[in-house]
Structures are given as structure tokens and as C-alpha cells.
mmCIF file of C-alpha atoms in Angstrom:
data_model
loop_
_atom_site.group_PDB
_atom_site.id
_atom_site.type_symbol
_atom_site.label_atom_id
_atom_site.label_comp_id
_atom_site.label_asym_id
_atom_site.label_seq_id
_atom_site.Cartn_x
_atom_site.Cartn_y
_atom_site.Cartn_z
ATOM 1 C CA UNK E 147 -89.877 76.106 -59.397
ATOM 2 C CA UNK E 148 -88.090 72.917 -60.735
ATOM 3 C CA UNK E 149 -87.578 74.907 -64.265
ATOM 4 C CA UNK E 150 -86.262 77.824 -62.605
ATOM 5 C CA UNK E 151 -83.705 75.923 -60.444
ATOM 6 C CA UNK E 152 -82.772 74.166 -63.443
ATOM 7 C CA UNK E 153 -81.800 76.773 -65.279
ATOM 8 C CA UNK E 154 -79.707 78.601 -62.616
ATOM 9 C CA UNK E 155 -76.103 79.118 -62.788
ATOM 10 C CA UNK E 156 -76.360 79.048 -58.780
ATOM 11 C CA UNK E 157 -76.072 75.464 -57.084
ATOM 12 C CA UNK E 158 -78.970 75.685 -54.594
ATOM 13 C CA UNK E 159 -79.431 72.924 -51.484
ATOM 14 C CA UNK E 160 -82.198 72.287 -49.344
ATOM 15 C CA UNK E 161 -82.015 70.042 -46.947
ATOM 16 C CA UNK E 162 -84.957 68.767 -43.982
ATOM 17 C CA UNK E 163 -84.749 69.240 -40.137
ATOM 18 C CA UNK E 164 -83.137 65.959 -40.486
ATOM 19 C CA UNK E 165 -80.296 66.888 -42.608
ATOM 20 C CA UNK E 166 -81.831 64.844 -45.454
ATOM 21 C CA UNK E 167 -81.806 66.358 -49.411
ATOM 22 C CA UNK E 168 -85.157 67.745 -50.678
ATOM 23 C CA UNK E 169 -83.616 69.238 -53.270
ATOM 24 C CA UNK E 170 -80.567 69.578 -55.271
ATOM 25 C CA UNK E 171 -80.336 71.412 -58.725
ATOM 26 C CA UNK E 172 -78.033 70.719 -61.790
ATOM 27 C CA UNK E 173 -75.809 73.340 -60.824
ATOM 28 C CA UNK E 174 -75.137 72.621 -57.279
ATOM 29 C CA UNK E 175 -74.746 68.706 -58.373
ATOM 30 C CA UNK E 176 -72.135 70.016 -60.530
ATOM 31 C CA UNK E 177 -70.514 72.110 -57.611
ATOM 32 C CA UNK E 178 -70.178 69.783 -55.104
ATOM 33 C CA UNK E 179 -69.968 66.308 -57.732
ATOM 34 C CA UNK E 180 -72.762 64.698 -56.278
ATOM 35 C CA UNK E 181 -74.719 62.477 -59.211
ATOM 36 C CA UNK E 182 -78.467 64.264 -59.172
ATOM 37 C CA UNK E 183 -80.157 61.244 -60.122
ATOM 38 C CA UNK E 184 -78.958 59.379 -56.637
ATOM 39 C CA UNK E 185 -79.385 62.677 -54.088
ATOM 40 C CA UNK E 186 -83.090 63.090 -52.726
ATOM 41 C CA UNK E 187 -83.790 61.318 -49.238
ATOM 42 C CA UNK E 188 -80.327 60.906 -48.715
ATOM 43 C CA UNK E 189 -78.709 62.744 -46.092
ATOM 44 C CA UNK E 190 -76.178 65.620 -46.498
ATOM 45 C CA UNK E 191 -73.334 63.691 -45.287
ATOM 46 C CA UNK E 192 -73.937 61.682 -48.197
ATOM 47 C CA UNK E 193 -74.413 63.995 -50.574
ATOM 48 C CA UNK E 194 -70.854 65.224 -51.995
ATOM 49 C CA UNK E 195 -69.293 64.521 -48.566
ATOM 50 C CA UNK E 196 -68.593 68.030 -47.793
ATOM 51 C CA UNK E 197 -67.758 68.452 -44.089
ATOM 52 C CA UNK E 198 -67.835 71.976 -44.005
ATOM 53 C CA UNK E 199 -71.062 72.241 -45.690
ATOM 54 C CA UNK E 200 -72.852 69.763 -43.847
ATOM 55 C CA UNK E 201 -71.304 72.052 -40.721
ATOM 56 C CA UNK E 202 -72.801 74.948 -42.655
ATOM 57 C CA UNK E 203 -76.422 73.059 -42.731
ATOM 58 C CA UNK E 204 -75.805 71.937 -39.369
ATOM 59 C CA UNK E 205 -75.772 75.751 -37.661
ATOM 60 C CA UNK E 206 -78.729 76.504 -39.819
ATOM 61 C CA UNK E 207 -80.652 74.182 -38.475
ATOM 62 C CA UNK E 208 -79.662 74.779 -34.647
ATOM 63 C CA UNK E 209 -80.975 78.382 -35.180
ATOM 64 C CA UNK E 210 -78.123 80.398 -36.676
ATOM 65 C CA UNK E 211 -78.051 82.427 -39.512
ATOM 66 C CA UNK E 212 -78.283 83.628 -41.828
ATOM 67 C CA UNK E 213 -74.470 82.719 -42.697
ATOM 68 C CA UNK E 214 -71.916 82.503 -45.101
ATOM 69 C CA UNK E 215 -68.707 80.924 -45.441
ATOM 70 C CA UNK E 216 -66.175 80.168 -48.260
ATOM 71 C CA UNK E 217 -65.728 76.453 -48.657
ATOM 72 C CA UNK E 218 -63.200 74.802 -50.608
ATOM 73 C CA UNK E 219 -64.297 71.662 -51.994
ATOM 74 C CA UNK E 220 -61.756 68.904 -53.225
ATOM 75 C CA UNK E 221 -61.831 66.728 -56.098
ATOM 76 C CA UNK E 222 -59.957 66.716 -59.372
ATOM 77 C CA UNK E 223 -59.290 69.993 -59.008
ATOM 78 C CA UNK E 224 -60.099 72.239 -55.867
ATOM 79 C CA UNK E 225 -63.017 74.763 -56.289
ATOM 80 C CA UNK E 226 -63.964 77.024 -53.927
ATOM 81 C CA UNK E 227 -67.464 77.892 -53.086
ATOM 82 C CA UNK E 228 -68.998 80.965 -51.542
ATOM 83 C CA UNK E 229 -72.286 79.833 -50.128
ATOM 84 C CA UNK E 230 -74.985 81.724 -48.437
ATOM 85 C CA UNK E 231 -77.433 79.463 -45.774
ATOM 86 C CA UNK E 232 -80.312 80.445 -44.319
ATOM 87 C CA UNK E 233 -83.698 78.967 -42.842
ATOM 88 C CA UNK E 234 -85.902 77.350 -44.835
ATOM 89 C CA UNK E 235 -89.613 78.572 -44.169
ATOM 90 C CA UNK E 236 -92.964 76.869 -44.935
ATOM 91 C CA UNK E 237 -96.047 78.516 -45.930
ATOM 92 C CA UNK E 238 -96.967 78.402 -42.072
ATOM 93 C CA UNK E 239 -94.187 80.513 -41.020
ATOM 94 C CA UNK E 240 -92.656 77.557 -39.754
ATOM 95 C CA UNK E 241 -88.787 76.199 -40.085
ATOM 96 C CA UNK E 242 -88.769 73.294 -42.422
ATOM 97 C CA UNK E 243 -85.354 73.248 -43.092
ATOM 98 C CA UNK E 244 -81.754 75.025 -44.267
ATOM 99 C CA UNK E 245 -81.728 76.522 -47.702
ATOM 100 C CA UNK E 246 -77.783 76.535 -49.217
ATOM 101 C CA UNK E 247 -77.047 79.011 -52.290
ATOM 102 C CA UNK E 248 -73.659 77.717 -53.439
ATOM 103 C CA UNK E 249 -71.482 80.408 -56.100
ATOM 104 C CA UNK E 250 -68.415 79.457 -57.575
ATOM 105 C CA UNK E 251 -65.608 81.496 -57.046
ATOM 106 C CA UNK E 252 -62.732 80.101 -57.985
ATOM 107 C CA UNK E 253 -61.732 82.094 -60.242
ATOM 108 C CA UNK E 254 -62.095 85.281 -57.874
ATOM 109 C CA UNK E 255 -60.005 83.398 -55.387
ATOM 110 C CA UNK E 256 -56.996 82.834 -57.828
ATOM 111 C CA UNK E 257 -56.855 85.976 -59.234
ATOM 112 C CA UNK E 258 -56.919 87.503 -55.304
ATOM 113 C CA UNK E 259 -54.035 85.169 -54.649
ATOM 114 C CA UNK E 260 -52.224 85.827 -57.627
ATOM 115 C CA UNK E 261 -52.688 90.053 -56.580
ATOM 116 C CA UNK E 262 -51.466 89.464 -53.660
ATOM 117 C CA UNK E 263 -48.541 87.380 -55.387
ATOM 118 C CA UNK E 264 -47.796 90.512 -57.849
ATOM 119 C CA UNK E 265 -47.807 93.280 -54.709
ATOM 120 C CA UNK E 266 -45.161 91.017 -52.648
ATOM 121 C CA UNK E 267 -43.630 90.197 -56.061
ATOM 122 C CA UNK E 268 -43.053 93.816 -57.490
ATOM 123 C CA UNK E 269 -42.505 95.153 -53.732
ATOM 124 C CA UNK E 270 -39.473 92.483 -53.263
ATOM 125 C CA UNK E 271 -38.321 92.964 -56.603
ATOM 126 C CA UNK E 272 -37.989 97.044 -56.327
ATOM 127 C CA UNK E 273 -36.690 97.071 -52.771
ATOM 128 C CA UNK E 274 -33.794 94.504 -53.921
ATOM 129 C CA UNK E 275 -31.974 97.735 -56.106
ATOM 130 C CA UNK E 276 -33.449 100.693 -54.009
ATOM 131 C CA UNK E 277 -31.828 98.714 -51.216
ATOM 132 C CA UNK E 278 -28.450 98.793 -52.885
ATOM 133 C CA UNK E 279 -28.465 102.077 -54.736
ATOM 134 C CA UNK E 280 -29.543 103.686 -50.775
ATOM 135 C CA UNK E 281 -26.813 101.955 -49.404
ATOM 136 C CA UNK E 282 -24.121 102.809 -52.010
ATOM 137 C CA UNK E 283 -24.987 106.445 -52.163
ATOM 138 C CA UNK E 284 -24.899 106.829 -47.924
ATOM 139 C CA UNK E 285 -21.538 105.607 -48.229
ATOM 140 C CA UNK E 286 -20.579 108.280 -50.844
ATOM 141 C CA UNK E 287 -21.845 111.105 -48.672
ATOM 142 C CA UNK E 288 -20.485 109.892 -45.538
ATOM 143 C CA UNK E 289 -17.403 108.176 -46.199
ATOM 144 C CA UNK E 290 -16.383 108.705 -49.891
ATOM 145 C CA UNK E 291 -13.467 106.536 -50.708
ATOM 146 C CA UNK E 292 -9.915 108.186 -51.498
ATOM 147 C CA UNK E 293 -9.154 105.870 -54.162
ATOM 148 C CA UNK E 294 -10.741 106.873 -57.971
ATOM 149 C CA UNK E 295 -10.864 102.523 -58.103
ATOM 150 C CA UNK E 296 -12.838 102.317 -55.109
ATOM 151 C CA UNK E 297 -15.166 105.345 -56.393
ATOM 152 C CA UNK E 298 -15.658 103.590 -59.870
ATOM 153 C CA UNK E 299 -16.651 100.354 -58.473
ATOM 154 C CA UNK E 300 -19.523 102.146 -56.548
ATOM 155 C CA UNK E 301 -20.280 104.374 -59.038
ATOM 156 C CA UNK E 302 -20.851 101.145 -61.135
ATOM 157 C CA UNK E 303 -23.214 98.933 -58.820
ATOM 158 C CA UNK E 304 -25.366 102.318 -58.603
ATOM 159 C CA UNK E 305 -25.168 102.469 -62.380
ATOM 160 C CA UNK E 306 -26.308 98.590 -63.075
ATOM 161 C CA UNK E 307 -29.187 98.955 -60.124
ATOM 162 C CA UNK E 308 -31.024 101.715 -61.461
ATOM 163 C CA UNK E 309 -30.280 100.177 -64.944
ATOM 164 C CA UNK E 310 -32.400 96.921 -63.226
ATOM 165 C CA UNK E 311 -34.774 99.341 -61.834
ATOM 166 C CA UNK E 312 -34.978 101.064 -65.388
ATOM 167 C CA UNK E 313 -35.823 97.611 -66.731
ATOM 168 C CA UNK E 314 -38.379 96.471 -64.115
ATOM 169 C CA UNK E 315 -40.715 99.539 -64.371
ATOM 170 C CA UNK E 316 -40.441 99.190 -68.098
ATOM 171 C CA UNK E 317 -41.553 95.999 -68.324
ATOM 172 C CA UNK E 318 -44.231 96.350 -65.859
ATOM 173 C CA UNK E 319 -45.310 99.430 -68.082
ATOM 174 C CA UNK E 320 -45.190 97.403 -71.539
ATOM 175 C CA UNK E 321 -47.378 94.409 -69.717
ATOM 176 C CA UNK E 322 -49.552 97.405 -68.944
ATOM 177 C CA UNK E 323 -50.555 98.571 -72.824
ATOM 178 C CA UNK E 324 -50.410 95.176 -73.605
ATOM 179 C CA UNK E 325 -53.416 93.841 -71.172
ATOM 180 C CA UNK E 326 -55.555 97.147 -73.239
ATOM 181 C CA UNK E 327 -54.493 95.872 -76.205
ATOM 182 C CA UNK E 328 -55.702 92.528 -75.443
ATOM 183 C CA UNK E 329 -59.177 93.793 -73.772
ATOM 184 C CA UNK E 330 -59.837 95.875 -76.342
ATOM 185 C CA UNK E 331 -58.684 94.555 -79.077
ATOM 186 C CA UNK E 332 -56.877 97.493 -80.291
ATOM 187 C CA UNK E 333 -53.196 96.144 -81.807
ATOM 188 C CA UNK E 334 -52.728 97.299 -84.913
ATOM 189 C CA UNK E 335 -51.980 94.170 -86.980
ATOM 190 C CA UNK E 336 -50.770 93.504 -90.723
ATOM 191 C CA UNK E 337 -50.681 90.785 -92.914
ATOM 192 C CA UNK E 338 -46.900 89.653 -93.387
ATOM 193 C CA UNK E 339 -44.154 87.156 -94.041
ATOM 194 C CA UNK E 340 -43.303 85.683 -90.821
ATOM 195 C CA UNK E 341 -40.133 84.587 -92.420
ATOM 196 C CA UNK E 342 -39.137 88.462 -92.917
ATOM 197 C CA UNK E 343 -40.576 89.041 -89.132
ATOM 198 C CA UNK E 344 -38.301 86.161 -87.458
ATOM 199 C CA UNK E 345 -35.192 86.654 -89.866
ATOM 200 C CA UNK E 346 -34.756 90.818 -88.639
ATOM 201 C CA UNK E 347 -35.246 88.628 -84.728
ATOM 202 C CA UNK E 348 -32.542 86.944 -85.389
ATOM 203 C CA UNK E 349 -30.595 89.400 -86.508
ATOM 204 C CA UNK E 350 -30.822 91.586 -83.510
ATOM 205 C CA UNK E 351 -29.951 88.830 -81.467
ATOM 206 C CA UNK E 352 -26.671 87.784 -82.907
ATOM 207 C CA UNK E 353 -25.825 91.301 -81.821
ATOM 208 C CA UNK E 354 -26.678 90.781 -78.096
ATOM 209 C CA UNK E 355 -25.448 87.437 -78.041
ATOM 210 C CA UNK E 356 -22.056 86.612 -80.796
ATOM 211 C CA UNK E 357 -22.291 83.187 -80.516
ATOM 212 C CA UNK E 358 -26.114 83.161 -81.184
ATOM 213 C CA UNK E 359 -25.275 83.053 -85.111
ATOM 214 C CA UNK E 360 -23.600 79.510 -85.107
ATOM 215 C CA UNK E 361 -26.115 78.486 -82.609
ATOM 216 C CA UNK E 362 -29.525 79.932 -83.694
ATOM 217 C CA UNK E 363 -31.168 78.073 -86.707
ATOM 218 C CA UNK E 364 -34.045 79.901 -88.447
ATOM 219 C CA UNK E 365 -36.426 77.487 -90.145
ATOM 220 C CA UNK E 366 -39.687 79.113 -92.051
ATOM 221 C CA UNK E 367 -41.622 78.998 -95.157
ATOM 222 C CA UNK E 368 -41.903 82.209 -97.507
ATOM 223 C CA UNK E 369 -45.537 81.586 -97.391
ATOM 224 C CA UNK E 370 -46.590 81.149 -94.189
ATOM 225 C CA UNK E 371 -48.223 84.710 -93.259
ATOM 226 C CA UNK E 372 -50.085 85.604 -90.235
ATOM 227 C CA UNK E 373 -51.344 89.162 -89.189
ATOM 228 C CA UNK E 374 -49.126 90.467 -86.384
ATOM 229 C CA UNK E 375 -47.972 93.646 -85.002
ATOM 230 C CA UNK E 376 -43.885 93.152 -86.270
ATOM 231 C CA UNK E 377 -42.321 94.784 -82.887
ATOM 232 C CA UNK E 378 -44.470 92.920 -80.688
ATOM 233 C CA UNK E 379 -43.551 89.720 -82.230
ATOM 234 C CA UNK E 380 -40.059 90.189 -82.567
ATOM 235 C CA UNK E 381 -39.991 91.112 -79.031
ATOM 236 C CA UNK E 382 -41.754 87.727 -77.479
ATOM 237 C CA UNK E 383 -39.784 85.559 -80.113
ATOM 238 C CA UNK E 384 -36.901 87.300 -78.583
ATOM 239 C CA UNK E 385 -37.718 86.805 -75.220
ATOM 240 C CA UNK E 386 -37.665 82.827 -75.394
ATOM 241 C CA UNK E 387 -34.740 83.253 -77.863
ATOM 242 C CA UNK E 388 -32.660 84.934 -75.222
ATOM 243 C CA UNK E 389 -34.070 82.087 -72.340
ATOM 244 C CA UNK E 390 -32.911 79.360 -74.750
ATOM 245 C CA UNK E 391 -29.504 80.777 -74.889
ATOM 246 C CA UNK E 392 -28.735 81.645 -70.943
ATOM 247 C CA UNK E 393 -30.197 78.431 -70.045
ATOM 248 C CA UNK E 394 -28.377 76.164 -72.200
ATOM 249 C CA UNK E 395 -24.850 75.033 -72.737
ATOM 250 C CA UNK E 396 -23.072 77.404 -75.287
ATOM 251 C CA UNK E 397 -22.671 74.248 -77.254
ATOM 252 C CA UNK E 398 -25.747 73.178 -78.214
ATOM 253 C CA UNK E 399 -28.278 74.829 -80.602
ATOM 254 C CA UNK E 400 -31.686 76.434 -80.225
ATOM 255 C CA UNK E 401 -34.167 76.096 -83.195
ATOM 256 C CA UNK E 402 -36.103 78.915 -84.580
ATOM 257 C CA UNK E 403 -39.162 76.800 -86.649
ATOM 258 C CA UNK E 404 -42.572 78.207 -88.366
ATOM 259 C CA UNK E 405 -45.464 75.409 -88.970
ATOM 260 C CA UNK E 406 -48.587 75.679 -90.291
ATOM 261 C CA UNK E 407 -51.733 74.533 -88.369
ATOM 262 C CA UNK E 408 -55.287 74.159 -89.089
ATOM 263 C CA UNK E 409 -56.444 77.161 -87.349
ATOM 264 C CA UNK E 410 -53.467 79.020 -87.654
ATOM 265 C CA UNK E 411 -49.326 79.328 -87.408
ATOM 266 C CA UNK E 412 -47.125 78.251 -85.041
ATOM 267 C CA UNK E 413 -43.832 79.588 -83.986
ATOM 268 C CA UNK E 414 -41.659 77.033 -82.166
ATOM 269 C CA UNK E 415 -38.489 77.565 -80.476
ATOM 270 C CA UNK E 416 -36.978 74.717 -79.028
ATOM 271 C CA UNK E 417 -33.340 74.161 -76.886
ATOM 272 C CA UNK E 418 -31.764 71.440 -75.730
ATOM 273 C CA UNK E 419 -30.649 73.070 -72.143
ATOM 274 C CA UNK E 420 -31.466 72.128 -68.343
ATOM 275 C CA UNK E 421 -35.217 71.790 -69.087
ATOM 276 C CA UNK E 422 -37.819 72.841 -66.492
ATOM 277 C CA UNK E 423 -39.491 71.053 -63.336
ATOM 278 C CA UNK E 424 -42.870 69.959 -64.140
ATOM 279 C CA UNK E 425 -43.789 71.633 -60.760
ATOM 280 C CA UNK E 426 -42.792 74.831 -62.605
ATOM 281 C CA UNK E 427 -44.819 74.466 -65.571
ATOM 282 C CA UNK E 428 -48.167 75.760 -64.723
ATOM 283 C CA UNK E 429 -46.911 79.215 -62.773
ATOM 284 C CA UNK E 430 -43.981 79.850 -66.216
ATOM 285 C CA UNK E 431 -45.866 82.607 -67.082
ATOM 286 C CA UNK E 432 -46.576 84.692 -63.908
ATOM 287 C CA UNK E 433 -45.333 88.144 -63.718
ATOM 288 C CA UNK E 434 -41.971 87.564 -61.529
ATOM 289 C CA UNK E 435 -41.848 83.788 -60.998
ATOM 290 C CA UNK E 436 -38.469 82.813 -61.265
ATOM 291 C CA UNK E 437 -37.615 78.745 -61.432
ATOM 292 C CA UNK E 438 -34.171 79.466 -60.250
ATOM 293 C CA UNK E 439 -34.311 82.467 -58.880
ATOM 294 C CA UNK E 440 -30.989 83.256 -57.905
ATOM 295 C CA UNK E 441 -29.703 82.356 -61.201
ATOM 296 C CA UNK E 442 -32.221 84.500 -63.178
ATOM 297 C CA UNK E 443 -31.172 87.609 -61.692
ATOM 298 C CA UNK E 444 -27.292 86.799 -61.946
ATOM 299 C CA UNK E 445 -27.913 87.236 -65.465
ATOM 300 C CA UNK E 446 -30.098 90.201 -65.268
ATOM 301 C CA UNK E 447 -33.629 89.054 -66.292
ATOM 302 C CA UNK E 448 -36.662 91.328 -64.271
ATOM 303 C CA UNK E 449 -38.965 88.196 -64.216
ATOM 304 C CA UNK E 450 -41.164 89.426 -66.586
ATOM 305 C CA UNK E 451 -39.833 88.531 -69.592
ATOM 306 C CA UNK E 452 -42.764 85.365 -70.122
ATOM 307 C CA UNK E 453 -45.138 87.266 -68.622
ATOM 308 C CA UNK E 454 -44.563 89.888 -71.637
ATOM 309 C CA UNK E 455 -44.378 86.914 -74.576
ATOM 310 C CA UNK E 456 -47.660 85.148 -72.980
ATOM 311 C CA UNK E 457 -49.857 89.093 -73.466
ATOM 312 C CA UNK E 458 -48.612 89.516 -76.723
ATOM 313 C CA UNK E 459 -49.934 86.013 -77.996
ATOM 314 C CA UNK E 460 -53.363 86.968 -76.223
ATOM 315 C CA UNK E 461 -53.230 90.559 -78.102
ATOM 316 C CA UNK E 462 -52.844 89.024 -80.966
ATOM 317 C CA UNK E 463 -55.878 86.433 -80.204
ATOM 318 C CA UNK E 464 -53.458 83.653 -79.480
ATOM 319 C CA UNK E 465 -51.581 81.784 -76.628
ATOM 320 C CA UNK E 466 -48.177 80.224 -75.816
ATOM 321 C CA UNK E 467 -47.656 77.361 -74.590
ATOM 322 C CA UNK E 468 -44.626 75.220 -73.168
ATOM 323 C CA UNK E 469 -43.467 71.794 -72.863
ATOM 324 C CA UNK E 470 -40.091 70.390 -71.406
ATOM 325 C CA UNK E 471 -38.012 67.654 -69.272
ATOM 326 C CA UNK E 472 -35.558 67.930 -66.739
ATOM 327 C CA UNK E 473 -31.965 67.800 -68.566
ATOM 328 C CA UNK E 474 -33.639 67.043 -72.275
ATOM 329 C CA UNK E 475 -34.368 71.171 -72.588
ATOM 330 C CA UNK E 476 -37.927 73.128 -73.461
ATOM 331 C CA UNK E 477 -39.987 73.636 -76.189
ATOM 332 C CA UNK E 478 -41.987 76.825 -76.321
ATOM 333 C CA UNK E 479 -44.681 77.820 -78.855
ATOM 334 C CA UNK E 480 -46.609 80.492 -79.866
ATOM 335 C CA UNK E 481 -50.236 80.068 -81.665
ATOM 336 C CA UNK E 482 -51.466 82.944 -83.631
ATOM 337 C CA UNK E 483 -54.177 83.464 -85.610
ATOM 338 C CA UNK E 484 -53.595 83.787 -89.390
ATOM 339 C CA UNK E 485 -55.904 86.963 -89.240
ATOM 340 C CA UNK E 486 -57.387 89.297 -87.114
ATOM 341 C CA UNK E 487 -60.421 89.094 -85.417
ATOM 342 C CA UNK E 488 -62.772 91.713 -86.738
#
């Protein structure tokens, strides 16, 4: 029994009619951070110092059950537990005790949250131009303005709305093949120059943005080579290029850098703008979150545009990562493999 419990991904608890431990396995020690060499004989309260489970326990052994309750259970970092009690039985038939199964599901919780994040998210963000173009458009029908001016100006906020919507649904679409491209591994990759790759980048963007060419500097070795999909990466790279240049003074520059690491490449680009909140940093790259949100959608971003550069690193079997001050700007970096997985 002692082997089996050991080897158990499941934290499992039993405690006496007393509320004292007869047994705690690796797992649950792990769970609740209890130190398994110190738990047996010692009473529940002790153990982890969980009020909710020694509650749990508690209605056990008064006669309820079997129960089961979500628990959240602080520490370093909060974990939430879904744990099943019920009566412990001796070979008699008789109640010796309350027997906690303890599952973590943490993860399960987060990703519920962060659904219920993207519904209210996309729902908000959707309604916002519906909203206007409906408006607009009643007050064509039912009181059309004399003026041609007038009828322009409308005709032009309907225009740039549905141009937003245009952009949302597309975005949402392209996050869409690239989740299956990262599940399945199916993004067709070749070995190239990243220094070809990130030159055409920045070439498209001095286009979108005409001050871009005195500010953008390209730095990147003929030889470093990685196996990408070109469009993909030229679309994330642009992404944070475009972010470095709306939130930064038109003054200062924004460097485009390659580096070589052990287990791969790195592409850095780096501004010297407003920076970013550390309170921001570990939601930058949820579909829709917006640090300033007003701001973000004066200048006509969906939200999404992280979201997109974070799935293409992970189709490509890499990440991005991000690191930045308050009013010393941001540093964001992509790791890629230098080939692809097989």
C-alpha cells in the first residue's frame, strides 16, 4: 500500500477520529507543503495549515459525505486543489477515520478563467464597432444629413469600424491556424538567412511608418540561419516593430539585433519608449489585454497583436519573452530553434 501511494500522482490524506495524520503520501506533501518526514501523529491543523481542508476532514468525520470542494491553497504561488473526502472504513465495517484524495488543478482553473477572460474580451471588443456602425447607419435611414460633409464624415466612421471589425476577426482567425500549427506541428519551415528574413521586415515597415528608416537599425550576421516559416516571422518581428514605434517618442531609435545562443537564435528588438508596469508583464501576451487601453485603440491595434507574435514562436518550437522598466523602454525577444523538430 505504501509503494502504491508513493507512486501516485494523487496527494492522498488520512486522518483518525481525532483529526490526527495516519498517513500522508509524497504527492499530497507536495500539494499542501507539509515536510513528510515531520507529519504522522500530528494533527491536521498542523499539517500544511489548511483551514478549509481541515473543515473538509472535519464534516467527514461528523458524518457527512462523501464531499468535494475546490480549495485554494496559498504559498509561493496559489494552487488550487480539487479534493474528494470520504469515510475511512476498517476491516470491521467500522469508521476509523476521513480519507482526503487531493488533485491539482491549477492549471484547469487558469485556463477556465482565462476562457472566460477571452468570451468577455472578444464580446466587448466586437460590440465596441457593431455599436457604432448600428448607430451610424440608423441615423442614415432616419435622418440622413443634407450636407455631402456631414454624409462623408459618417460614411467614414462606418468605413474605419468595419475596417476594425475586419481586423479583429482576422486576427482571431490567424491565432486560430496558428494554435494547429503549434499542436500539430505542421508549419512548413526552411532553413534561411535570418538577415534576408528581417531586412524584407524592415522594408515593409518603412512603408507603414516613413520615419521608421532613420529610426529602425537592423543588426544581423549573414550566418546566423534558423528554420522558419518567412511570413510568419516577418509578421511577429513586425508586430513588436510596430509596438516599439507607437509607444516611443519619434525621436529615439528601436534596434532590430540577431544573436546566437547555445540552443538556438535570438531575435531582439529593443526601444527606448514609456516601458511597461511590472504588474503588466505576466498577462503581455493574452489575447486582448491592453496596458493602456484607451491609448491602444486610439491608434488602432485589435489587442491581439502579442498574442499573434507569442503562437508563432511556439509554432516554430520557441517562445518570446519580454523585459522592461517604467520610462527606460522594453526589450522583447524571440527564441527559435535553429532547426525543426522532426
Amino acid at each position: 500500500l505504501e509503494a502504491d501511494l508513493g507512486s501516485t500522482v494523487d496527494g492522498v490524506l488520512a486522518v483518525d477520529p481525532d483529526e490526527r495524520v495516519l498517513g500522508l503520501n509524497r504527492a499530497g506533501a507536495r500539494l499542501i507543503g507539509a515536510d513528510p518526514e515531520k507529519f504522522e501523529g500530528r494533527s491536521i491543523q498542523e499539517v500544511g495549515r489548511h483551514p478549509d481542508l481541515t473543515d473538509l476532514a472535519q464534516c467527514v468525520l461528523g458524518g457527512e459525505g462523501p464531499l468535494e470542494r475546490h480549495i485554494l491553497v496559498g504559498g509561493i504561488s496559489d494552487r488550487w486543489l480539487q479534493v474528494h473526502a470520504t469515510g475511512l472504513v476498517g476491516t470491521d465495517e467500522q469508521p476509523i477515520g476521513a480519507l482526503l484524495v487531493m488533485n491539482d488543478v491549477t492549471r484547469l482553473r487558469r485556463l477556465e478563467t482565462m476562457r472566460r477572460d477571452f468570451v468577455a474580451n472578444v464580446s466587448h471588443e466586437l460590440k465596441t464597432p457593431i455599436t457604432s456602425i448600428k448607430g451610424y447607419v440608423e441615423t442614415l435611414l432616419e435622418d440622413p444629413p443634407a450636407d455631402r460633409e456631414a454624409m462623408e464624415r459618417f460614411l467614414g466612421i462606418i468605413n474605419r469600424q468595419a475596417d476594425r471589425l475586419d481586423a479583429i476577426i482576422s486576427d482571431l482567425l490567424s491565432l486560430s491556424r496558428l494554435e494547429h500549427y503549434a499542436e500539430s506541428n505542421g508549419l512548413e519551415r526552411h532553413d534561411l538567412a535570418l538577415s534576408s528574413v528581417l531586412e524584407r521586415t524592415v522594408r515593409d515597415l518603412t512603408g507603414r511608418w516613413p520615419d521608421a528608416e532613420g529610426r529602425v537599425t537592423l543588426a544581423c550576421g549573414d550566418n546566423l540561419r534558423a528554420a522558419v516559416n518567412a511570413p510568419l516571422l516577418e509578421q511577429a518581428v513586425g508586430n513588436l516593430l510596430d509596438n516599439a514605434l507607437k509607444y516611443s517618442s519619434p525621436e529615439t531609435p528601436v534596434a532590430l539585433d540577431c544573436r546566437s545562443l547555445d540552443d538556438g537564435v535570438a531575435i531582439v528588438v529593443t526601444d527606448k519608449g514609456q516601458g511597461i508596469g511590472p504588474e503588466h508583464l505576466p498577462r503581455l501576451f493574452e489575447r486582448f489585454y491592453r496596458v493602456d487601453k484607451a491609448r491602444s485603440r486610439q491608434m488602432g491595434g485589435t489587442g491581439l497583436g502579442l498574442a499573434i507574435v507569442k503562437h508563432i514562436a511556439q509554432a516554430h518550437g520557441g517562445r518570446v519573452t519580454v523585459e522592461s522598466r517604467l520610462g527606460e523602454g522594453s526589450t522583447f525577444t524571440i527564441h527559435l530553434p535553429t532547426e525543426a523538430p522532426a
